[in-house]
XYZ file of C-alpha atoms in Angstrom:
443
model
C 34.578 10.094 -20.264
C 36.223 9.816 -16.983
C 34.027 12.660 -15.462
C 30.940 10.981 -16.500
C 32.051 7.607 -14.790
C 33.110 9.303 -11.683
C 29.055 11.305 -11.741
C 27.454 7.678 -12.257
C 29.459 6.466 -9.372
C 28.413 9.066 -7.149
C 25.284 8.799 -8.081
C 24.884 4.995 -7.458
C 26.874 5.743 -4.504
C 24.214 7.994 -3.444
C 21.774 5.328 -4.246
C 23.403 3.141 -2.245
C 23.160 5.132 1.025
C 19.987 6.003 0.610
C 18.753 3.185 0.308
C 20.329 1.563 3.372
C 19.086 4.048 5.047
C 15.580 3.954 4.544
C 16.440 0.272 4.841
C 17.652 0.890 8.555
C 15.086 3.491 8.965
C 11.549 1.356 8.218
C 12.792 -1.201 10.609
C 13.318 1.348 13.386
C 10.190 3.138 12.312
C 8.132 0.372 12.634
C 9.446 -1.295 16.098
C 8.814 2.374 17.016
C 5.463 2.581 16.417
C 4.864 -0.613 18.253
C 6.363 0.361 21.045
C 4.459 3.909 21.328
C 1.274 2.329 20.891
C 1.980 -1.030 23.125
C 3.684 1.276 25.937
C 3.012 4.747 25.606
C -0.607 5.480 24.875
C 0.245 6.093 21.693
C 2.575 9.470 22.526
C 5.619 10.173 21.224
C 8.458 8.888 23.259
C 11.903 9.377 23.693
C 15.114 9.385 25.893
C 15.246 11.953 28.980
C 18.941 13.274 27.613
C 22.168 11.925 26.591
C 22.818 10.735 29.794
C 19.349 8.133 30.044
C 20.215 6.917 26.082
C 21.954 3.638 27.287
C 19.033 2.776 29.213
C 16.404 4.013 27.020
C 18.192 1.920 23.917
C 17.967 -1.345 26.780
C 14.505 -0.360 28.371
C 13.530 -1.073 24.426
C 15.634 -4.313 23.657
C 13.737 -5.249 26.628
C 10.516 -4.683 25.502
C 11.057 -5.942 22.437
C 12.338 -9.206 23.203
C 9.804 -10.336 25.743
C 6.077 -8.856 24.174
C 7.116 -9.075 20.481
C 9.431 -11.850 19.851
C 7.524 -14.138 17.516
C 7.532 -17.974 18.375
C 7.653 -20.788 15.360
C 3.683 -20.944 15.821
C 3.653 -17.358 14.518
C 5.670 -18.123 12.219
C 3.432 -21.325 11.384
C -0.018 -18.922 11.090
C 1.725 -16.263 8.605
C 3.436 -18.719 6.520
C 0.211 -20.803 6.390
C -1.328 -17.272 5.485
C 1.178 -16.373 2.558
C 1.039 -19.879 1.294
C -3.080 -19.970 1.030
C -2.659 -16.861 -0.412
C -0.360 -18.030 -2.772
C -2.393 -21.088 -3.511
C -5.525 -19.235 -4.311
C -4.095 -16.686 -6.917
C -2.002 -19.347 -8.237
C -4.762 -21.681 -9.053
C -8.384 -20.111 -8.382
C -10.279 -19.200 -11.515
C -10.153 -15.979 -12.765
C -10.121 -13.153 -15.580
C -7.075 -13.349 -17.561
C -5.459 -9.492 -18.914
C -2.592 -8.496 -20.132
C -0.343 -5.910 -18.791
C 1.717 -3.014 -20.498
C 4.628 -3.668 -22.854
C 7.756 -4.125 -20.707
C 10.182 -1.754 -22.469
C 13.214 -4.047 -20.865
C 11.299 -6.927 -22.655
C 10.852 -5.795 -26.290
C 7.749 -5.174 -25.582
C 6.556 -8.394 -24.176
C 3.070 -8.312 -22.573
C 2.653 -10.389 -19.560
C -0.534 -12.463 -18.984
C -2.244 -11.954 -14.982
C -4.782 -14.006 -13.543
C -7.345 -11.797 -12.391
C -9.202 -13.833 -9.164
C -8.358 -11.387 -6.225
C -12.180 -10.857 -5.498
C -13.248 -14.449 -5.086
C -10.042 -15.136 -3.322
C -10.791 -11.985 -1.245
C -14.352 -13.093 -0.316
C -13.457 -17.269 0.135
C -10.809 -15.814 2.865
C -13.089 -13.647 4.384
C -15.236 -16.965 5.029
C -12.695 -18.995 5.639
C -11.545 -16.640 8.583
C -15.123 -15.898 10.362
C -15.237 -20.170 10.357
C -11.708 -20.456 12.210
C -13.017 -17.660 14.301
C -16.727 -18.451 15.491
C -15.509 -22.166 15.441
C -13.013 -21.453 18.195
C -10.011 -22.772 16.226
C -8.434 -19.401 15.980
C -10.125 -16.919 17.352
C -9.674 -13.246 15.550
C -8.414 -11.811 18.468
C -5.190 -13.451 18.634
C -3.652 -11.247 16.255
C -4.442 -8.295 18.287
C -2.645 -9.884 21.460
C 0.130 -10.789 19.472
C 0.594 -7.692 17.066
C 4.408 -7.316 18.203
C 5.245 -11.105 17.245
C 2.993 -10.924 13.607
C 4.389 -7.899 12.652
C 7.861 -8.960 13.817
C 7.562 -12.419 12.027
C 6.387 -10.415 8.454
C 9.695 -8.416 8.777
C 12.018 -11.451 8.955
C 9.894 -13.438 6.093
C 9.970 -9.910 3.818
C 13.582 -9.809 4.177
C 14.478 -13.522 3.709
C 12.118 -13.226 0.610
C 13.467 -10.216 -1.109
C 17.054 -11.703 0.181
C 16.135 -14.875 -2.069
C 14.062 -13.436 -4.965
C 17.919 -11.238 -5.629
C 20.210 -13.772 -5.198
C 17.818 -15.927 -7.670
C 17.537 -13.194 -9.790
C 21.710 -12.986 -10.137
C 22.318 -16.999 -9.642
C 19.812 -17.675 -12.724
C 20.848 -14.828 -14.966
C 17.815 -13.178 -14.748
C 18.824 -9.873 -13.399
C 17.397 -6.538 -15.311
C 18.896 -3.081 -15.736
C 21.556 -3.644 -13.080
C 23.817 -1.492 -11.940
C 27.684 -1.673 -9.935
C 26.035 -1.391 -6.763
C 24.666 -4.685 -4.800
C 22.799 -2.753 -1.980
C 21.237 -0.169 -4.816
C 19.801 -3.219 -6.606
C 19.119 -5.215 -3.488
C 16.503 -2.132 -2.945
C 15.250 -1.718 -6.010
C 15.216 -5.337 -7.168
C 16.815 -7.061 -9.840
C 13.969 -9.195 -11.358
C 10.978 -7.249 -12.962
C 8.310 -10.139 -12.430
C 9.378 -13.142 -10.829
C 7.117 -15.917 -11.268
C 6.647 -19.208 -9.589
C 4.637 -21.298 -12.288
C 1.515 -19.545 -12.552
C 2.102 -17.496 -9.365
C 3.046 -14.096 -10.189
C 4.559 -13.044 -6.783
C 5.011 -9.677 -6.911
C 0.315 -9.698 -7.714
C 0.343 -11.899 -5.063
C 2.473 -9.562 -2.137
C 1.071 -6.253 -3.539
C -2.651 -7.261 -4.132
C -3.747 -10.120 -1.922
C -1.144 -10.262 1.062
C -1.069 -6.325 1.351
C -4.682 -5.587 2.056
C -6.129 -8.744 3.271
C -3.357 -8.788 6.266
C -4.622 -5.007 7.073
C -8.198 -6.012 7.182
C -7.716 -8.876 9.041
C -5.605 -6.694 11.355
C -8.227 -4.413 11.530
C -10.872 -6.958 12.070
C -8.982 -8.765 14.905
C -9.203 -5.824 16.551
C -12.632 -5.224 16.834
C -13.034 -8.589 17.895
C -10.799 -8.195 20.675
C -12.836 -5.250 21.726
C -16.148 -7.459 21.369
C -14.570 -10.007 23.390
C -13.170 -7.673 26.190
C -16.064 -5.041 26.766
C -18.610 -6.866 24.961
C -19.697 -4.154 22.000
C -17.726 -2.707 18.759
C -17.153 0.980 19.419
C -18.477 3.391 16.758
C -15.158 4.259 15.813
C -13.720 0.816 15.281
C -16.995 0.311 13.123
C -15.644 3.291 11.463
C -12.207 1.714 10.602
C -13.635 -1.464 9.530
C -15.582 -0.161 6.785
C -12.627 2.198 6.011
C -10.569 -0.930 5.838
C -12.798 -2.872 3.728
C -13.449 -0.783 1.643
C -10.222 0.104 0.737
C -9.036 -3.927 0.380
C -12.174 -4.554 -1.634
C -11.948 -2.013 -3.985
C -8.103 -3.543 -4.627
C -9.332 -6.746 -5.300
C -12.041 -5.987 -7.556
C -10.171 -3.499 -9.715
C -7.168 -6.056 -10.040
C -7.412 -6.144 -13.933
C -6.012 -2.623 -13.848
C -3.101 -3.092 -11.472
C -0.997 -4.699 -14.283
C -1.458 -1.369 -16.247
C 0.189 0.050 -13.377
C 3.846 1.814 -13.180
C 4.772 -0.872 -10.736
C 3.989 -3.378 -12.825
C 5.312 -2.636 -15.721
C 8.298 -0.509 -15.237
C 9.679 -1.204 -11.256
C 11.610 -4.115 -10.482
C 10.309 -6.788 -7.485
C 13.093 -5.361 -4.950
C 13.616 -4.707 -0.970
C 11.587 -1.794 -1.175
C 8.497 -3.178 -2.633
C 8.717 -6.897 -1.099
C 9.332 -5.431 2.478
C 6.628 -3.031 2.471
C 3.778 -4.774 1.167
C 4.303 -7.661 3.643
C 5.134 -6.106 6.521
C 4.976 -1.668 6.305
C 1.864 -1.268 4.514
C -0.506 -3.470 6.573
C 0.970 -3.022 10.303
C 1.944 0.696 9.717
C -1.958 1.464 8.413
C -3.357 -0.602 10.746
C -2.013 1.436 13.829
C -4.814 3.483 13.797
C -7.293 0.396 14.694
C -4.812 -0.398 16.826
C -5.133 2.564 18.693
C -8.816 2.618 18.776
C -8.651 -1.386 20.693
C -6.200 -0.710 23.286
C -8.696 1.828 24.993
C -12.230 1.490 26.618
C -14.755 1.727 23.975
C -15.129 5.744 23.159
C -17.719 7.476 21.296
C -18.279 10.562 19.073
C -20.758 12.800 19.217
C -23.546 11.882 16.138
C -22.980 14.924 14.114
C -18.522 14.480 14.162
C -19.328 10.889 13.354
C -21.457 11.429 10.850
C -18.864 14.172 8.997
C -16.096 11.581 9.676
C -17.890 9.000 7.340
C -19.150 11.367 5.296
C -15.729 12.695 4.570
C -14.377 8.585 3.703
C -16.888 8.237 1.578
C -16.409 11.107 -0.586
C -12.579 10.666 -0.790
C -13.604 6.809 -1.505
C -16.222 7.593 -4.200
C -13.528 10.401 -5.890
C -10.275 7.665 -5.799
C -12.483 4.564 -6.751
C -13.615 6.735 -9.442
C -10.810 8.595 -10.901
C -8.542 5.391 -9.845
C -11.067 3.415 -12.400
C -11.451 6.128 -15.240
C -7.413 6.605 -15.351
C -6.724 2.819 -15.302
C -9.432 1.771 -17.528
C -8.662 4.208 -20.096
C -5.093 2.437 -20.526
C -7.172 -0.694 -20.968
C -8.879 0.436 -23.415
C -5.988 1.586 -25.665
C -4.240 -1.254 -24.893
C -6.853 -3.442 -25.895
C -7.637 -5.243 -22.172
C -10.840 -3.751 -21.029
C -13.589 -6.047 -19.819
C -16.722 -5.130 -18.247
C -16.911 -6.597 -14.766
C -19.776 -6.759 -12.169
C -17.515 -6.912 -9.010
C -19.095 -5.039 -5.865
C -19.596 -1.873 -5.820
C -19.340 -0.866 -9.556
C -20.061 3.005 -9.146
C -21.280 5.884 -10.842
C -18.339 7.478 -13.230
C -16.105 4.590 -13.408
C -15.761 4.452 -16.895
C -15.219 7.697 -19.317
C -17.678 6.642 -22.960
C -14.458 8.516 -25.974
C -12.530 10.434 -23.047
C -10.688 13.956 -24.096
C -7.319 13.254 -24.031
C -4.045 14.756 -25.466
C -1.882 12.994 -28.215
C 1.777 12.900 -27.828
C 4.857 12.204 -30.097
C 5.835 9.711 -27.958
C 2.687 7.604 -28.245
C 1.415 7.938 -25.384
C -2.241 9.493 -24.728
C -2.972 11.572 -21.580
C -5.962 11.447 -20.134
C -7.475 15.123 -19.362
C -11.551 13.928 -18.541
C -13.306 12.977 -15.790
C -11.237 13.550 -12.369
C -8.576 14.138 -14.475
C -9.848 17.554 -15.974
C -9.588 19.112 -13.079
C -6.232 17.825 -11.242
C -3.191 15.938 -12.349
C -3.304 13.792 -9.204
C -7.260 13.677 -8.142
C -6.435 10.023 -6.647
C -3.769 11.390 -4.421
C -6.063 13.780 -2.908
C -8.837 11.307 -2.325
C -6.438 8.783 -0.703
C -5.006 12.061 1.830
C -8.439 12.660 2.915
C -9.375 9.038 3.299
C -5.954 9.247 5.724
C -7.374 12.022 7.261
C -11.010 10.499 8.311
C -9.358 7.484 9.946
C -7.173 10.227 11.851
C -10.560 11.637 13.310
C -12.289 9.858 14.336
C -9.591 8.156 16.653
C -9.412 12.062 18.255
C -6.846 14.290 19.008
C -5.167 13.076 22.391
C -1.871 11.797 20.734
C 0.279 11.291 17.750
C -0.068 8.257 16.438
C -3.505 8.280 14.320
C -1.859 10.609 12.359
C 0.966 9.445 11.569
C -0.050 7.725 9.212
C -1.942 10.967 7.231
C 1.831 12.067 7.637
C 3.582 9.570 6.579
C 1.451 9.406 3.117
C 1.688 12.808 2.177
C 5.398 13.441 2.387
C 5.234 9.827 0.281
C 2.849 11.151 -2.253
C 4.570 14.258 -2.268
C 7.756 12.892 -3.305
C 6.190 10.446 -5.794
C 4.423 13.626 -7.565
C 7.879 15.606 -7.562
C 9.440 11.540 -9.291
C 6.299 11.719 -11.438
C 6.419 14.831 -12.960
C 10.496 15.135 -13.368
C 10.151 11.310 -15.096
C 7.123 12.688 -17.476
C 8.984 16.050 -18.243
C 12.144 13.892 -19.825
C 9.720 11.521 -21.438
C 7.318 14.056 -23.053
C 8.892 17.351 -23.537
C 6.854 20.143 -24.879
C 3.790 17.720 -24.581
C 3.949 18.015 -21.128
C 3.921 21.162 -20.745
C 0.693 21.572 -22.932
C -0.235 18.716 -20.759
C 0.154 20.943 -17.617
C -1.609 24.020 -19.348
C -4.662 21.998 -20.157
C -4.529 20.437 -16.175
C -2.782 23.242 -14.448
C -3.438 22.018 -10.881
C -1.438 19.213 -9.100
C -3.591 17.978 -6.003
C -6.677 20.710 -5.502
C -8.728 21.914 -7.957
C -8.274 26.464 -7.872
C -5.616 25.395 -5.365
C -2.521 23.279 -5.853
């Protein structure tokens, strides 16, 4: 008995340390990124030897404090953001689903309001009238990046600050552990809720992906505004971009089905980087694109680049759709919607699928058939494209393609290890029936 205490300490020891350091780490990582694109071209950067690090470390304090220290006003626009947000999945009409049984819950089924495409479309009209009205033009965000992204780092860590010491102050912790940091990072509430706002819908659906579109999109207006024309490759990233956020908000009824949703608690990790890492890491790319005199492609590399986003789009729409809406349907959920663009293959008609003892049914059709992570591969070569057709003079438009599959990588290896314990033998006739992970004949 006293060994096994002393292993669960060290291992929520271990927890602990990790998780302040990837704490520490996606500040640093993200200030980083700023500064290689805002003063180095986008290169990789770094100090000339031991002997230069005390003025490299104050050459970037420096930097820091005078182009990205964000001002109440920026405060003022993002808050005003968040709350709209806030106000429009809170009260805007919408499709009403249920989500999984929470197993910390007895099985309770939580109800989501389902409105993220009209609020997605109402914003998008909302912001071309601020901007072609004058009253705040798109472009500002581009020539304040530093203070926006700066500003969604302090409000992610006051909120996920708050939504734990709630959590503990009102009783309402779940499946806590001895260790404050540990459940600082992984959170301690499962769905915190604010009357009818569900806020951890609200961060990962509508702040997430409408803040990296509008990033996105304030860059090619800055680019309009400065040279007069939208480069072919900032086109590029604003379909890229939309697409992506669209296809989020039209799909919503299936996030709930989601192992997020129903299984991982509202913590540091997931508040932090759907306000601030997610939309300001992706959008460096755009980013990149803005900060240079319009460039061009030649016709034929252009035309492979969006050749190769659409067919990663079409395949993780698709297999994204046929996997989610085949837990609706067993769940009893589904709905048919008409939200734009409803393609081809969405939806499997009595899917093959293989029975397990521990209820569960896993789907082996469609995209499935042929690989047990067909979305993950769609999203990597999606990464890829908006690599591309940026160009190959420095690092930082592909970071990003990077970053994601050493992420996806390690949520496979979490995936697999979690479905081995849960399903036993069934897995493993699981994995002869899908025996590739990524690549069909591949991996």
């Amino acid at each position: 008995m006293t060994a096994r205490r002393g292993d669960d300490a060290a291992r929520e020891f271990g927890g602990a340390l990790g998780a302040g350091l990837i704490i520490t780490v996606s500040h640093a990582l993200m200030l980083y990124l700023w500064l290689a694109w805002r003063f180095h071209d986008g290169a990789v950067f770094y100090p000339a030897g031991l002997s230069d690090m005390g003025s490299f470390v104050g050459r970037v304090w420096e930097q820091v404090v005078a182009h990205a220290t964000p001002s109440w006003r920026t405060f003022a626009i993002y808050w005003t953001f968040l709350v709209v947000q806030g106000l429009l999945s809170a009260f805007l009409p919408g499709l009403k689903v249920k989500g999984l049984p929470i197993p910390s819950r007895g099985g309770e089924r939580l109800v989501y309001r389902c409105n993220g495409i009209s609020a997605w479309w109402l914003t998008l009209v909302g912001v071309a009238g601020l901007h072609f009205s004058g009253i705040f033009p798109l472009q500002t965000i581009y020539e304040q990046f530093g203070s926006f992204m700066i500003a969604a780092m302090v409000t992610a860590n006051a909120i996920a600050v708050a939504v734990y010491v709630g959590a503990r102050l009102s009783g309402n912790a779940e499946r806590s552990s001895s260790n404050i940091l540990h459940d600082f990072f992984m959170g301690a509430r499962l769905n915190p809720r604010i009357g009818e706002l569900d806020l951890k819908m609200w961060a990962e659906i509508r702040v997430s992906w409408l803040t990296l579109f509008l990033l996105t999109a304030s860059c090619a207006a800055h680019q309009y505004a400065a040279h007069g024309r939208v480069s072919g490759p900032m086109i590029f990233m604003i379909v890229a971009h939309f697409l992506y956020a669209n296809a989020c908000m039209k799909g919503e009824e299936g996030i709930p089905t989601t192992w997020d949703f129903f299984r991982e608690k509202w913590g540091w990790m997931l508040i932090f980087w759907n306000l601030a890492g997610v939309p300001f890491v992706y959008s460096f790319n755009s980013m990149y694109i803005a900060s240079r005199p319009p460039f061009e492609h030649s016709l034929p590399y252009t035309v492979f680049c969006f050749a190769l986003l659409c067919g990663a789009y079409y395949v993780w729409d698709t297999s994204n759709s046929q996997r989610i809406y085949f837990r609706m349907q067993l769940n009893g959920s589904y709905v048919k919607r008409r939200t734009f663009p409803q393609l081809p293959w969405r939806t499997l008609e009595n899917p093959r699928h293989l029975d397990t003892a521990a209820g569960s049914k896993l789907l082996i059709d469609g995209w499935w058939r042929y690989a047990r992570k067909p979305n993950y591969t769609a999203d990597a070569l999606m990464a890829l494209s908006w690599g591309l057709i940026c160009g190959f003079e420095y690092f930082l438009p592909y970071f990003y393609l990077v970053f994601f599959v050493i992420m996806i990588l390690h949520r496979a290896r979490r995936d697999i290890e979690r479905c081995k314990r849960k399903y036993g033998a069934d897995w493993d006739r699981y994995v002869e029936e899908v025996p590739y992970l990524f690549i069909p004949r591949v991996y």
